[in-house]
C-alpha cells in the first residue's frame, strides 16, 4: 500500500511542493527515496498521487500528480459529544472513532468526569487529538479529517443550538430504546446525528434530564455496562453504517 500523508496546505494537481514539517519527518522516518510514490490529501476531498523528488536534511520536495475524487466516508454523518475519559483512553477514542468515520468529536467536561481542561492546556490537548485524528486518516484511507471541537462544559454546550440533526443520549435507564432499533429502522436517507455519551462515571441524573429536555432521545446499547470509550464507538458504528 502506498504511504499516505496529510498536508494542511491546499494541494494542486501537477505542481511541485515542499512537504510541511510533519509530513516531511514522516517521509524521512520511512526512509523513502527520490522516485518513491506516495499519496497526499488536504482534507478538502479526494487524494493526489505524488512522487518524492528530493530528500534534504529537513525538507522533502515532491511532485504532485493527478487528483482522484475518491471518498471513504461513512454513509451517515455521526458526531460524538463525549465526557472525556481519563489518561490515554481519549486518544484511543479519537483514533478509533476516526477509523469508524466520525464526522466530528466534541470533548466535554461533566459532573462525574475526571479530566478538567481549560485555557492553554485545553488548546494543547485539542491540537494533540487533531494530530491523532490525522494519523488515523492517513492509516485508514479517509480523505476528510474529522473536526475536533474545543473543550466545553456540558452545561454550556447543551445551551447552544444544534443544526438540523437527530440527537441521542446513551442511557442505562430502564425502558430505554435500543440503538439497534434506530439503526435498523432508518430511512433511505437518514439525517445527520449527534450522540452524547458520559465519562467513566456516566452522566449525572441532572445532566441526563437536561439533555433529554433539550431533545436528546435516550438510547441503550444493551444490558451490559460498557466502558465510556467503548459505548461511544459502538453507537457510532451502528448509526454511521446506515
XYZ file of C-alpha atoms in Angstrom:
242
model
C 0.000 0.000 0.000
C 1.321 3.462 -0.928
C 2.162 5.612 2.100
C -0.415 8.363 2.723
C 0.275 11.821 4.172
C -1.932 14.741 5.167
C -0.964 18.267 4.045
C -2.569 21.216 5.781
C -1.923 23.443 2.759
C -4.274 23.179 -0.235
C -2.933 20.824 -2.879
C -2.901 21.421 -6.643
C -2.542 18.756 -9.297
C 0.630 18.722 -11.416
C 2.654 21.017 -9.180
C 5.865 20.989 -7.141
C 5.538 21.048 -3.354
C 7.753 21.133 -0.285
C 6.034 18.981 2.311
C 5.072 20.573 5.639
C 7.362 19.617 8.563
C 5.162 16.839 9.971
C 4.739 15.014 6.682
C 8.418 15.557 5.814
C 9.549 13.962 9.085
C 7.257 11.005 8.442
C 8.718 10.509 4.949
C 12.241 10.620 6.414
C 11.362 8.142 9.177
C 10.104 5.743 6.496
C 13.437 6.194 4.682
C 11.715 6.993 1.416
C 13.922 7.896 -1.539
C 13.596 10.042 -4.695
C 11.310 8.282 -7.125
C 9.186 6.651 -4.410
C 5.421 7.030 -4.784
C 3.150 8.450 -2.071
C -0.426 9.693 -1.699
C -1.332 13.154 -0.381
C -4.638 14.589 0.850
C -5.513 18.018 2.242
C -8.900 17.276 3.802
C -10.975 19.050 1.155
C -11.877 15.803 -0.607
C -10.151 13.227 -2.732
C -6.448 12.481 -2.856
C -3.402 13.125 -5.034
C -0.750 10.778 -6.405
C 2.752 12.156 -5.780
C 6.410 11.246 -6.168
C 9.399 12.123 -3.985
C 11.695 14.439 -5.941
C 14.365 15.409 -3.421
C 15.305 14.477 0.164
C 17.062 17.176 2.160
C 18.229 17.198 5.777
C 14.928 18.653 6.931
C 12.964 19.229 3.716
C 11.265 16.850 1.334
C 10.287 18.032 -2.155
C 7.611 16.140 -4.078
C 5.889 16.351 -7.436
C 2.117 16.318 -7.039
C 0.340 14.402 -9.778
C -3.289 13.756 -10.637
C -6.228 14.220 -8.282
C -8.585 11.289 -7.677
C -12.039 12.170 -6.350
C -12.298 9.129 -4.088
C -14.174 9.315 -0.792
C -14.309 6.774 2.016
C -16.760 8.491 4.345
C -19.462 6.741 6.347
C -22.934 6.658 4.753
C -24.261 8.832 7.571
C -22.562 11.762 9.331
C -22.441 10.985 13.059
C -20.977 13.422 15.582
C -19.840 12.343 19.061
C -20.179 14.521 22.158
C -18.241 12.712 24.870
C -17.486 13.225 28.520
C -13.712 12.936 28.254
C -12.296 9.662 29.607
C -9.037 9.969 31.537
C -5.455 9.056 30.674
C -4.846 7.628 27.197
C -8.424 6.490 26.633
C -9.421 9.746 24.922
C -6.564 9.285 22.443
C -7.809 5.771 21.728
C -11.388 7.006 21.319
C -10.348 9.724 18.833
C -8.256 7.253 16.821
C -10.914 4.545 16.596
C -13.791 6.992 16.050
C -11.859 8.448 13.112
C -11.383 4.977 11.641
C -15.124 4.326 12.025
C -15.996 7.530 10.161
C -16.971 10.043 12.864
C -17.788 13.487 11.415
C -16.705 15.444 14.495
C -15.920 14.997 18.182
C -16.974 17.378 20.940
C -14.913 16.817 24.141
C -16.956 17.674 27.227
C -16.309 18.313 30.916
C -19.063 16.734 33.008
C -20.017 16.388 36.661
C -18.501 12.916 37.055
C -15.606 13.392 34.631
C -12.046 13.214 35.947
C -10.395 15.216 33.169
C -10.591 19.011 33.564
C -9.108 21.123 30.787
C -9.098 24.889 30.360
C -7.047 27.578 28.668
C -3.667 26.662 27.196
C -3.861 23.080 28.477
C -7.163 22.551 26.667
C -5.733 24.043 23.463
C -2.701 21.720 23.609
C -4.883 18.675 24.169
C -7.115 19.628 21.260
C -4.069 20.021 18.978
C -2.836 16.607 20.149
C -6.193 14.974 19.382
C -6.250 16.634 15.957
C -2.851 15.032 15.271
C -4.223 11.662 16.408
C -7.171 12.046 14.018
C -4.878 12.984 11.118
C -2.660 9.950 11.745
C -5.745 7.733 11.827
C -6.920 9.181 8.484
C -3.518 8.514 6.956
C -3.715 4.902 8.120
C -7.338 4.071 7.306
C -7.699 5.841 3.952
C -10.028 8.700 4.888
C -9.509 11.898 2.925
C -11.524 14.137 5.265
C -10.254 14.755 8.793
C -12.980 14.874 11.470
C -13.342 18.153 13.341
C -12.163 18.139 16.970
C -14.138 20.916 18.648
C -12.750 22.998 21.539
C -13.321 21.523 25.005
C -16.524 22.774 26.631
C -18.529 22.199 29.792
C -21.576 20.042 29.084
C -23.995 22.601 30.521
C -22.716 25.317 28.197
C -22.702 23.023 25.171
C -26.294 21.890 25.768
C -27.416 25.521 25.924
C -26.269 26.133 22.348
C -28.478 25.289 19.344
C -27.595 22.249 17.230
C -28.063 22.310 13.463
C -30.715 20.059 11.950
C -29.761 16.590 13.141
C -31.127 13.750 15.205
C -29.948 13.832 18.813
C -29.358 10.810 21.035
C -28.006 10.225 24.535
C -26.680 6.883 25.753
C -28.526 5.875 28.912
C -28.748 2.929 31.318
C -32.275 3.847 32.430
C -34.881 1.077 32.346
C -37.115 1.019 29.293
C -34.692 2.945 27.094
C -34.932 2.189 23.375
C -32.044 0.119 21.908
C -29.639 1.792 19.462
C -30.129 -1.182 17.141
C -33.814 -0.254 16.710
C -32.822 3.191 15.456
C -30.135 1.805 13.155
C -32.327 -0.910 11.659
C -35.311 1.367 11.200
C -33.551 4.222 9.432
C -34.984 5.708 6.272
C -33.220 5.532 2.901
C -31.745 8.998 3.556
C -31.064 9.206 7.324
C -30.310 12.602 8.872
C -27.041 13.544 10.499
C -26.884 12.538 14.149
C -25.306 13.637 17.427
C -24.581 11.019 20.105
C -23.980 12.217 23.673
C -22.128 9.843 25.983
C -20.792 10.251 29.503
C -17.334 9.664 31.022
C -16.258 6.708 33.180
C -18.693 7.638 35.928
C -21.528 8.346 33.496
C -23.607 11.477 33.273
C -25.345 12.714 36.408
C -29.115 12.356 36.645
C -29.458 16.141 36.278
C -27.248 16.186 33.165
C -29.186 13.346 31.566
C -32.528 15.009 32.267
C -31.246 18.329 30.933
C -30.158 16.662 27.676
C -33.480 14.848 27.294
C -35.350 18.099 27.909
C -33.348 19.641 25.049
C -34.380 16.951 22.577
C -31.850 14.144 23.085
C -33.611 10.786 22.801
C -32.291 8.193 25.296
C -30.814 5.023 23.770
C -29.252 1.894 25.252
C -26.607 -0.447 23.909
C -27.974 -3.403 25.857
C -27.837 -4.921 29.345
C -24.050 -4.827 29.745
C -22.218 -1.827 31.214
C -19.568 -0.774 28.684
C -16.530 1.425 29.200
C -17.138 5.045 28.258
C -14.993 4.877 25.126
C -16.452 1.512 24.061
C -20.029 2.767 24.351
C -19.376 5.815 22.155
C -17.709 3.734 19.459
C -20.419 1.062 19.473
C -23.139 3.668 18.956
C -21.078 5.371 16.248
C -20.563 2.112 14.350
C -24.260 1.240 14.418
C -25.532 4.673 13.365
C -22.842 5.626 10.854
C -23.310 2.424 8.862
C -26.913 3.227 7.920
